[in-house]
Amino acid sequence: MDFHFQNKQITGVLSILPETEYRMEDEVIDPNDSKVKRLQKVIGYGSRRRVKGNTCMSDLLLYGLRHLISSQQLNPDDIGAIIVSTLCEDYLLPSLGCILQGELGLENDVYCMDTPQACAGYVTGLIHAFLLLDHMPNKKVIVCTGEILNRKSDPNEAKYEHPSFGGDIANITIVENCHSSRDIYANYFTDGSRRNALIIEDGGFRNPMTAEKLKMQTNNLPCMGVSMDGSGVFNFVQKEVPPSIFELSKQAGVTVDDIDWFLFHQPNKFMLQKLAGALGVPFRKVPMKLTETLGNSDSGTIPAIMTTEAADSLLSHNNLCCLSGFGGGLTWTSIIMDIGNLDFCECITSDL
Amino acid sequence: MRETILNILKDIRPEFDFESSNNFIEDGFLDSFDVVTVISELELKYNIVIDGLAVIPENFESLDSICELVKKSGEK
C-alpha cells in the first residue's frame, strides 16, 4: 500500500534508557569463545541496557512523558492521540495507550491504539499518526515504541551460548501538523505466508505459556523465546527492502543519492552493510552503530538512532530521510520525509 | 582456493569434518551466524564483496558452492 501525506512533521524525539548497562561478555557462558569473538566483530554486539526485574513498558514511557511535560516540551492538553507499538504490553488487557492516558489524566477523547508491529513498529506508528492528524488539526500524536525483551526476573540466571541481540529502551516521538514541510511518501508490505521466519511461538492463545516453557526460554533462548530463521530473514530483507525503497524514491521524486540519512531498523551491522551495498549508498549515510551500543530493540531502533547517531544533524538543520522498518510479519515499510530542526532529540537515562 | 576455504571453515567450526559432509547446512555444520562469519572471512581473504542476495543456504552447502560464490563475487 502506498501513502502520500502533506503538512505533517516530526517535532521531537526522546529515548528513555534503563540505567543498568552490561556488556555482551557478561551474558555468555564463555566470552573468550572464538565464535563469540567473531560474532562480536561481524554482527557488532557490544553493550546493552536492561530494565530492572519489575519494570514495565508503561514505567519507561511514563518516565519520558513526565520528563517532557515537566520540562515544558509537551503540553498534555495538546495530545490528541497515543499510538504505542511494542511487543511488551503490560497486560493482555488493557492496552498501553489506555494506561498512559489514564496515568497522565488526559481527556477522554484522546485516541489510544496499540499496534504490535515489531521491527516495523516505528514506521507503521508514524503512518498511523499521519493518518490521524488529518482529523485533529490542532492536536499532536504521540508515537511510543520500544521493548523490554531483555528483562530478567533474576539477573544471575543462566548465561547463554550466544549473546542476545536485544536491548531495552523506550522512545517517544511527537508528530504534528504544519504548513511548510515537504510532502511525505510511504509504503507498506506484508507477507504473512513467511510469518514463521520470525516468531515468538509461546505465550499466546495458540501455545499458552507453561512453567516448563518459561524456564526453557529464560535459560536457553535470549529475548524471551524469539525464534528466527536467520538466513530466511536476512534474504527477505535483501530481496524486498531495496526495491521497495527505489520505488518509493521514484514516487517522492528523488533518488537515493538525494537522501541524507537512511534511518533503518538495526538488526545487526552485517545486514545493514549489505543493505547499504544493495542501495548503492555510502555507509556514512546509514547509521549502524546501535547494535554495538544499545542493541536491537525492535520497534525502538529507528528513534534510538535518531537520538544518538543522527541527533546533532536532526536538531540543527533539515534532512531528507528514508526510514525503513522490516521484520516480523514478515513486514517491510518505509517513509521518505524531511526531518530536522527538531524541538528536542535526546536520550535520557531513567532509574528504571 | 578449496584448501583456503576449507581452512576458513575448519577455523570457524573445528569440531566438524567438512570433507565428510555433502551438505554443511543440512548436516548442521554451519548455522546462520557461521555463514555470516564465513562471508566476512571470504570478503577479507579475497578482497571481494558478496552480494546480500547471494547470502542463501544453497551457496554455503558445500566447498564447491562456496568456491563458485567466491568466483562469482569477483575472485579470478
Short mmCIF file of C-alpha atoms in Angstrom, two decimals:
data_model
loop_
_atom_site.label_atom_id
_atom_site.label_comp_id
_atom_site.label_asym_id
_atom_site.label_seq_id
_atom_site.Cartn_x
_atom_site.Cartn_y
_atom_site.Cartn_z
CA MET A 1 0.00 0.00 0.00
CA ASP A 2 1.28 3.46 -0.92
CA PHE A 3 0.70 6.64 1.10
CA HIS A 4 1.11 10.32 0.33
CA PHE A 5 0.83 12.81 3.19
CA GLN A 6 1.05 16.58 3.26
CA ASN A 7 1.66 19.11 6.01
CA LYS A 8 2.88 16.72 8.69
CA GLN A 9 6.15 16.71 10.60
CA ILE A 10 8.09 15.15 13.44
CA THR A 11 8.93 17.82 16.01
CA GLY A 12 10.68 15.88 18.76
CA VAL A 13 12.13 12.50 19.66
CA LEU A 14 13.05 11.27 23.13
CA SER A 15 14.68 7.96 24.08
CA ILE A 16 14.46 6.63 27.62
CA LEU A 17 17.15 4.16 28.71
CA PRO A 18 17.19 1.86 31.73
CA GLU A 19 20.14 2.67 33.98
CA THR A 20 21.58 -0.87 34.03
CA GLU A 21 24.22 -1.32 31.37
CA TYR A 22 26.04 -4.56 30.67
CA ARG A 23 28.45 -5.92 28.10
CA MET A 24 27.84 -8.78 25.74
CA GLU A 25 30.67 -10.64 27.52
CA ASP A 26 28.63 -10.56 30.74
CA GLU A 27 25.82 -12.74 29.42
CA VAL A 28 27.61 -15.50 27.52
CA ILE A 29 28.99 -18.69 29.02
CA ASP A 30 32.46 -18.21 27.51
CA PRO A 31 33.26 -14.67 26.37
CA ASN A 32 36.62 -15.86 25.02
CA ASP A 33 35.00 -18.44 22.76
CA SER A 34 36.33 -17.76 19.26
CA LYS A 35 32.85 -17.85 17.75
CA VAL A 36 31.56 -15.28 20.21
CA LYS A 37 34.52 -13.04 19.39
CA ARG A 38 33.91 -13.35 15.66
CA LEU A 39 30.22 -12.57 16.07
CA GLN A 40 31.10 -9.54 18.14
CA LYS A 41 33.24 -8.25 15.29
CA VAL A 42 30.93 -9.07 12.39
CA ILE A 43 27.50 -8.53 13.90
CA GLY A 44 28.52 -5.71 16.18
CA TYR A 45 27.50 -6.98 19.60
CA GLY A 46 28.58 -4.67 22.39
CA SER A 47 26.85 -3.04 25.34
CA ARG A 48 23.18 -3.31 26.22
CA ARG A 49 20.66 -1.82 28.64
CA ARG A 50 18.37 -3.95 30.79
CA VAL A 51 15.39 -2.82 32.84
CA LYS A 52 15.04 -3.89 36.44
CA GLY A 53 13.09 -7.08 37.11
CA ASN A 54 9.78 -5.38 37.81
CA THR A 55 9.92 -2.53 35.27
CA CYS A 56 7.23 -2.48 32.58
CA MET A 57 6.97 -0.55 29.30
CA SER A 58 4.47 1.88 30.79
CA ASP A 59 7.01 2.78 33.50
CA LEU A 60 9.64 3.76 30.94
CA LEU A 61 7.15 5.61 28.75
CA LEU A 62 5.61 7.50 31.67
CA TYR A 63 9.09 8.46 32.85
CA GLY A 64 9.71 10.01 29.44
CA LEU A 65 6.30 11.64 29.07
CA ARG A 66 6.56 13.22 32.52
CA HIS A 67 10.06 14.44 31.65
CA LEU A 68 8.69 16.14 28.53
CA ILE A 69 5.73 17.64 30.41
CA SER A 70 7.79 18.89 33.36
CA SER A 71 10.37 20.42 31.02
CA GLN A 72 7.53 22.11 29.11
CA GLN A 73 8.44 20.36 25.88
CA LEU A 74 4.99 18.80 25.77
CA ASN A 75 1.67 20.23 26.90
CA PRO A 76 -0.64 17.34 27.82
CA ASP A 77 -3.63 19.33 26.55
CA ASP A 78 -2.09 19.18 23.05
CA ILE A 79 -2.15 15.38 22.92
CA GLY A 80 -4.86 14.13 20.53
CA ALA A 81 -3.75 10.54 20.15
CA ILE A 82 -1.34 7.99 21.60
CA ILE A 83 -0.02 5.24 19.33
CA VAL A 84 2.01 2.52 21.05
CA SER A 85 3.99 -0.06 19.11
CA THR A 86 5.65 -2.70 21.28
CA LEU A 87 5.57 -6.45 21.86
CA CYS A 88 5.94 -5.80 25.60
CA GLU A 89 2.45 -4.93 26.75
CA ASP A 90 1.96 -4.53 30.50
CA TYR A 91 -1.20 -6.68 30.29
CA LEU A 92 -3.20 -8.55 27.67
CA LEU A 93 -5.89 -6.03 28.58
CA PRO A 94 -5.96 -3.01 28.77
CA SER A 95 -3.68 -1.63 26.08
CA LEU A 96 -0.67 0.52 26.91
CA GLY A 97 -2.22 3.55 25.21
CA CYS A 98 -5.11 3.45 27.67
CA ILE A 99 -2.72 3.05 30.61
CA LEU A 100 -0.72 6.10 29.54
CA GLN A 101 -3.91 8.17 29.00
CA GLY A 102 -5.15 7.25 32.46
CA GLU A 103 -1.87 7.81 34.27
CA LEU A 104 -1.40 11.23 32.67
CA GLY A 105 -5.01 12.20 33.35
CA LEU A 106 -5.64 13.09 29.72
CA GLU A 107 -9.06 13.92 28.29
CA ASN A 108 -11.36 11.02 27.46
CA ASP A 109 -11.41 11.88 23.75
CA VAL A 110 -7.71 11.11 23.30
CA TYR A 111 -7.47 8.34 20.70
CA CYS A 112 -5.44 5.40 22.06
CA MET A 113 -4.22 2.50 19.94
CA ASP A 114 -1.59 -0.22 20.31
CA THR A 115 -0.04 -1.74 17.18
CA PRO A 116 2.35 -4.64 17.91
CA GLN A 117 4.29 -4.48 14.63
CA ALA A 118 7.72 -5.47 15.99
CA CYS A 119 10.62 -4.22 13.85
CA ALA A 120 8.26 -2.33 11.54
CA GLY A 121 6.51 -0.74 14.51
CA TYR A 122 8.04 2.71 14.38
CA VAL A 123 7.31 3.30 10.71
CA THR A 124 3.76 1.93 10.97
CA GLY A 125 3.26 4.05 14.09
CA LEU A 126 4.25 7.16 12.12
CA ILE A 127 1.90 6.19 9.26
CA HIS A 128 -0.97 5.88 11.77
CA ALA A 129 -0.03 9.25 13.24
CA PHE A 130 -0.05 10.96 9.83
CA LEU A 131 -3.47 9.44 9.07
CA LEU A 132 -4.91 10.57 12.40
CA LEU A 133 -3.59 14.12 12.14
CA ASP A 134 -5.98 14.84 9.27
CA HIS A 135 -8.73 14.53 11.87
CA MET A 136 -7.14 16.61 14.62
CA PRO A 137 -5.76 19.83 13.13
CA ASN A 138 -4.79 21.40 16.43
CA LYS A 139 -3.54 18.34 18.28
CA LYS A 140 -0.36 16.24 18.39
CA VAL A 141 0.08 12.48 18.10
CA ILE A 142 2.46 10.73 20.49
CA VAL A 143 4.12 7.67 18.95
CA CYS A 144 5.58 5.37 21.63
CA THR A 145 7.90 2.49 20.75
CA GLY A 146 10.47 0.20 22.33
CA GLU A 147 10.86 -3.15 24.01
CA ILE A 148 11.94 -4.66 27.32
CA LEU A 149 12.59 -8.16 25.98
CA ASN A 150 15.88 -8.30 27.91
CA ARG A 151 14.15 -8.11 31.29
CA LYS A 152 15.19 -10.83 33.72
CA SER A 153 13.48 -11.65 36.95
CA ASP A 154 16.79 -13.00 38.24
CA PRO A 155 19.88 -11.18 36.94
CA ASN A 156 22.02 -14.14 37.99
CA GLU A 157 20.11 -16.67 35.93
CA ALA A 158 21.85 -18.95 33.43
CA LYS A 159 24.06 -17.44 30.77
CA TYR A 160 23.78 -18.06 27.05
CA GLU A 161 25.96 -19.80 24.47
CA HIS A 162 25.46 -16.87 22.08
CA PRO A 163 24.77 -13.27 23.06
CA SER A 164 21.23 -11.95 22.74
CA PHE A 165 20.58 -9.36 20.08
CA GLY A 166 18.16 -7.30 22.13
CA GLY A 167 18.37 -4.21 24.26
CA ASP A 168 15.78 -2.44 26.38
CA ILE A 169 14.64 1.08 25.53
CA ALA A 170 11.52 3.23 25.15
CA ASN A 171 11.03 6.12 22.73
CA ILE A 172 8.52 8.94 22.38
CA THR A 173 8.06 10.81 19.09
CA ILE A 174 5.90 13.90 18.70
CA VAL A 175 4.12 14.20 15.34
CA GLU A 176 2.02 17.18 14.36
CA ASN A 177 0.52 19.20 11.53
CA CYS A 178 2.45 22.01 9.87
CA HIS A 179 2.23 24.13 6.74
CA SER A 180 5.68 24.14 5.27
CA SER A 181 7.12 20.64 5.13
CA ARG A 182 7.92 18.64 2.03
CA ASP A 183 5.33 16.00 1.12
CA ILE A 184 5.75 12.65 2.83
CA TYR A 185 5.73 9.34 0.91
CA ALA A 186 5.36 5.93 2.50
CA ASN A 187 4.75 2.33 1.53
CA TYR A 188 3.85 -0.82 3.44
CA PHE A 189 4.07 -4.51 2.54
CA THR A 190 3.41 -7.74 4.39
CA ASP A 191 3.88 -11.43 3.52
CA GLY A 192 2.19 -13.47 6.22
CA SER A 193 2.96 -16.73 4.40
CA ARG A 194 6.54 -16.30 5.70
CA ARG A 195 5.44 -15.44 9.25
CA ASN A 196 7.22 -18.41 10.85
CA ALA A 197 10.62 -16.99 9.89
CA LEU A 198 10.40 -14.68 12.91
CA ILE A 199 8.08 -15.78 15.67
CA ILE A 200 7.55 -15.93 19.43
CA GLU A 201 5.62 -19.18 19.48
CA ASP A 202 4.68 -19.45 23.13
CA GLY A 203 2.62 -17.22 25.36
CA GLY A 204 -0.36 -16.54 23.12
CA PHE A 205 -3.59 -18.50 22.84
CA ARG A 206 -2.12 -20.91 20.20
CA ASN A 207 0.57 -22.16 22.56
CA PRO A 208 -0.17 -20.95 26.09
CA MET A 209 2.84 -20.38 28.32
CA THR A 210 3.70 -23.11 30.81
CA ALA A 211 6.20 -23.10 33.66
CA GLU A 212 8.37 -25.57 31.75
CA LYS A 213 8.38 -23.45 28.58
CA LEU A 214 9.14 -20.30 30.51
CA LYS A 215 12.10 -21.95 32.21
CA MET A 216 13.39 -23.23 28.88
CA GLN A 217 13.09 -19.76 27.33
CA THR A 218 14.81 -17.81 30.04
CA ASN A 219 17.61 -20.35 30.35
CA ASN A 220 18.28 -21.08 26.71
CA LEU A 221 16.76 -18.52 24.42
CA PRO A 222 17.71 -14.89 24.75
CA CYS A 223 14.98 -12.30 24.28
CA MET A 224 12.09 -14.30 25.70
CA GLY A 225 11.79 -17.01 23.10
CA VAL A 226 12.14 -15.17 19.81
CA SER A 227 12.68 -17.87 17.19
CA MET A 228 14.27 -16.79 13.92
CA ASP A 229 15.25 -18.36 10.63
CA GLY A 230 18.34 -16.18 10.36
CA SER A 231 19.11 -16.93 6.71
CA GLY A 232 15.46 -16.61 5.72
CA VAL A 233 15.08 -13.22 7.38
CA PHE A 234 18.38 -11.96 6.00
CA ASN A 235 17.42 -12.98 2.48
CA PHE A 236 13.95 -11.46 2.89
CA VAL A 237 15.45 -8.09 3.82
CA GLN A 238 17.99 -8.09 0.98
CA LYS A 239 15.37 -9.13 -1.56
CA GLU A 240 12.40 -6.97 -0.56
CA VAL A 241 13.68 -3.77 1.05
CA PRO A 242 15.96 -2.24 -1.64
CA PRO A 243 13.41 -2.42 -4.50
CA SER A 244 10.68 -1.01 -2.26
CA ILE A 245 12.93 1.96 -1.39
CA PHE A 246 13.87 2.54 -5.02
CA GLU A 247 10.15 2.56 -5.90
CA LEU A 248 9.34 4.90 -3.02
CA SER A 249 12.12 7.25 -4.12
CA LYS A 250 10.57 7.44 -7.58
CA GLN A 251 7.20 8.33 -6.06
CA ALA A 252 8.84 11.01 -3.94
CA GLY A 253 10.63 12.43 -7.00
CA VAL A 254 14.10 11.89 -5.54
CA THR A 255 16.97 9.46 -5.96
CA VAL A 256 18.70 7.58 -3.17
CA ASP A 257 21.66 9.94 -3.71
CA ASP A 258 19.45 12.87 -2.65
CA ILE A 259 18.72 11.27 0.73
CA ASP A 260 20.80 12.50 3.67
CA TRP A 261 20.03 9.73 6.16
CA PHE A 262 18.86 6.14 5.82
CA LEU A 263 17.37 5.57 9.26
CA PHE A 264 16.89 1.82 9.15
CA HIS A 265 15.81 -0.72 11.71
CA GLN A 266 19.00 -2.07 13.33
CA PRO A 267 19.16 -5.88 13.27
CA ASN A 268 22.95 -6.06 13.01
CA LYS A 269 25.89 -4.31 11.39
CA PHE A 270 26.41 -7.03 8.78
CA MET A 271 22.85 -6.84 7.45
CA LEU A 272 22.94 -3.04 7.32
CA GLN A 273 26.22 -3.03 5.41
CA LYS A 274 24.75 -5.42 2.84
CA LEU A 275 21.60 -3.28 2.63
CA ALA A 276 23.68 -0.14 2.05
CA GLY A 277 25.57 -2.02 -0.66
CA ALA A 278 22.36 -3.10 -2.38
CA LEU A 279 21.14 0.50 -2.37
CA GLY A 280 24.48 1.81 -3.54
CA VAL A 281 24.74 4.36 -0.74
CA PRO A 282 27.78 5.12 1.43
CA PHE A 283 27.93 3.63 4.92
CA ARG A 284 28.18 7.14 6.42
CA LYS A 285 24.55 7.76 5.44
CA VAL A 286 23.37 4.55 7.12
CA PRO A 287 23.80 4.68 10.91
CA MET A 288 24.72 1.20 12.10
CA LYS A 289 26.42 1.54 15.47
CA LEU A 290 23.31 0.90 17.53
CA THR A 291 23.85 -2.86 17.73
CA GLU A 292 27.18 -2.11 19.42
CA THR A 293 25.84 0.43 21.88
CA LEU A 294 22.19 -0.34 22.68
CA GLY A 295 21.28 -3.50 20.76
CA ASN A 296 18.31 -4.36 18.60
CA SER A 297 15.16 -3.17 20.35
CA ASP A 298 12.69 -4.00 17.55
CA SER A 299 10.31 -1.05 17.27
CA GLY A 300 12.73 1.07 19.29
CA THR A 301 15.74 1.09 16.97
CA ILE A 302 14.91 3.85 14.47
CA PRO A 303 14.09 6.56 17.03
CA ALA A 304 17.12 5.36 19.03
CA ILE A 305 19.48 6.12 16.13
CA MET A 306 17.71 9.47 15.72
CA THR A 307 18.50 10.41 19.33
CA THR A 308 22.08 9.10 19.19
CA GLU A 309 23.98 8.87 15.89
CA ALA A 310 21.82 11.34 13.94
CA ALA A 311 20.82 13.67 16.79
CA ASP A 312 23.12 16.61 16.03
CA SER A 313 22.05 16.68 12.41
CA LEU A 314 18.33 16.34 13.17
CA LEU A 315 18.49 19.15 15.72
CA SER A 316 20.45 21.63 13.64
CA HIS A 317 19.02 21.52 10.12
CA ASN A 318 16.56 19.86 7.79
CA ASN A 319 17.47 16.42 6.42
CA LEU A 320 15.84 14.29 3.75
CA CYS A 321 15.43 10.96 5.49
CA CYS A 322 14.42 7.47 4.45
CA LEU A 323 13.07 5.46 7.38
CA SER A 324 12.62 1.73 6.91
CA GLY A 325 11.37 -0.96 9.26
CA PHE A 326 11.45 -4.67 8.38
CA GLY A 327 10.97 -7.90 10.26
CA GLY A 328 8.19 -9.87 11.94
CA GLY A 329 5.14 -10.45 9.79
CA LEU A 330 7.07 -10.58 7.58
CA THR A 331 6.56 -6.86 7.07
CA TRP A 332 8.58 -4.12 5.37
CA THR A 333 7.61 -0.49 5.32
CA SER A 334 9.38 2.78 4.52
CA ILE A 335 8.89 6.53 4.64
CA ILE A 336 10.71 9.34 2.81
CA MET A 337 10.30 12.67 4.57
CA ASP A 338 12.10 15.74 5.81
CA ILE A 339 13.20 15.60 9.44
CA GLY A 340 15.12 18.40 11.11
CA ASN A 341 15.22 21.47 13.30
CA LEU A 342 13.61 19.34 15.97
CA ASP A 343 12.47 20.92 19.22
CA PHE A 344 14.25 18.12 21.05
CA CYS A 345 16.14 14.97 20.09
CA GLU A 346 17.74 13.46 23.13
CA CYS A 347 18.42 10.31 25.07
CA ILE A 348 17.83 10.29 28.83
CA THR A 349 18.65 7.63 31.41
CA SER A 350 15.99 6.61 33.89
CA ASP A 351 16.38 4.85 37.23
CA LEU A 352 14.14 2.02 35.99
CA MET B 1 41.01 -21.90 -3.28
CA ARG B 2 39.37 -25.07 -1.94
CA GLU B 3 42.13 -25.56 0.59
CA THR B 4 41.93 -21.96 1.77
CA ILE B 5 38.16 -22.11 2.15
CA LEU B 6 38.41 -25.45 3.93
CA ASN B 7 40.83 -23.89 6.40
CA ILE B 8 38.43 -20.99 6.99
CA LEU B 9 35.60 -23.46 7.69
CA LYS B 10 37.79 -25.56 10.00
CA ASP B 11 38.81 -22.44 11.86
CA ILE B 12 35.17 -21.44 12.39
CA ARG B 13 33.84 -24.89 13.30
CA PRO B 14 36.86 -27.06 14.21
CA GLU B 15 34.63 -29.79 15.65
CA PHE B 16 33.31 -30.84 12.22
CA ASP B 17 34.90 -32.79 9.39
CA PHE B 18 33.78 -30.69 6.43
CA GLU B 19 35.32 -33.09 3.91
CA SER B 20 32.92 -35.80 5.02
CA SER B 21 29.76 -33.74 4.55
CA ASN B 22 27.65 -33.47 1.42
CA ASN B 23 25.63 -30.57 2.80
CA PHE B 24 27.08 -28.30 5.51
CA ILE B 25 23.70 -26.68 6.22
CA GLU B 26 21.57 -29.84 6.41
CA ASP B 27 24.24 -31.59 8.47
CA GLY B 28 24.22 -28.72 10.96
CA PHE B 29 27.87 -27.80 10.38
CA LEU B 30 27.03 -24.15 9.61
CA ASP B 31 24.23 -22.09 11.13
CA SER B 32 23.26 -18.58 10.07
CA PHE B 33 25.77 -17.00 12.46
CA ASP B 34 28.51 -19.18 10.97
CA VAL B 35 27.51 -18.17 7.45
CA VAL B 36 27.89 -14.51 8.38
CA THR B 37 31.34 -15.26 9.73
CA VAL B 38 32.30 -17.25 6.62
CA ILE B 39 31.23 -14.34 4.40
CA SER B 40 33.25 -11.89 6.45
CA GLU B 41 36.35 -14.09 6.22
CA LEU B 42 35.92 -14.67 2.48
CA GLU B 43 35.49 -10.95 1.78
CA LEU B 44 38.63 -10.20 3.74
CA LYS B 45 40.69 -13.02 2.26
CA TYR B 46 39.78 -12.45 -1.37
CA ASN B 47 39.09 -8.70 -1.26
CA ILE B 48 35.60 -9.24 -2.65
CA VAL B 49 32.10 -8.06 -1.75
CA ILE B 50 29.49 -10.79 -1.64
CA ASP B 51 26.08 -9.56 -2.74
CA GLY B 52 23.46 -9.69 0.02
CA LEU B 53 21.11 -11.58 -2.30
CA ALA B 54 23.72 -14.35 -2.56
CA VAL B 55 23.54 -14.99 1.18
CA ILE B 56 21.31 -18.05 0.87
CA PRO B 57 21.90 -21.53 2.34
CA GLU B 58 22.37 -23.07 -1.13
CA ASN B 59 25.57 -21.09 -1.61
CA PHE B 60 27.10 -22.44 1.60
CA GLU B 61 26.18 -26.11 1.50
CA SER B 62 29.46 -27.44 0.03
CA LEU B 63 33.02 -26.47 -0.81
CA ASP B 64 32.05 -26.38 -4.48
CA SER B 65 29.17 -23.98 -3.89
CA ILE B 66 31.29 -21.67 -1.73
CA CYS B 67 34.11 -21.69 -4.35
CA GLU B 68 31.55 -20.85 -7.02
CA LEU B 69 30.21 -17.98 -4.90
CA VAL B 70 33.70 -16.54 -4.43
CA LYS B 71 34.34 -16.71 -8.17
CA LYS B 72 31.01 -15.04 -8.96
CA SER B 73 31.81 -12.33 -6.43
CA GLY B 74 34.89 -11.22 -8.32
CA GLU B 75 37.75 -13.56 -7.39
CA LYS B 76 39.61 -14.67 -10.52
#
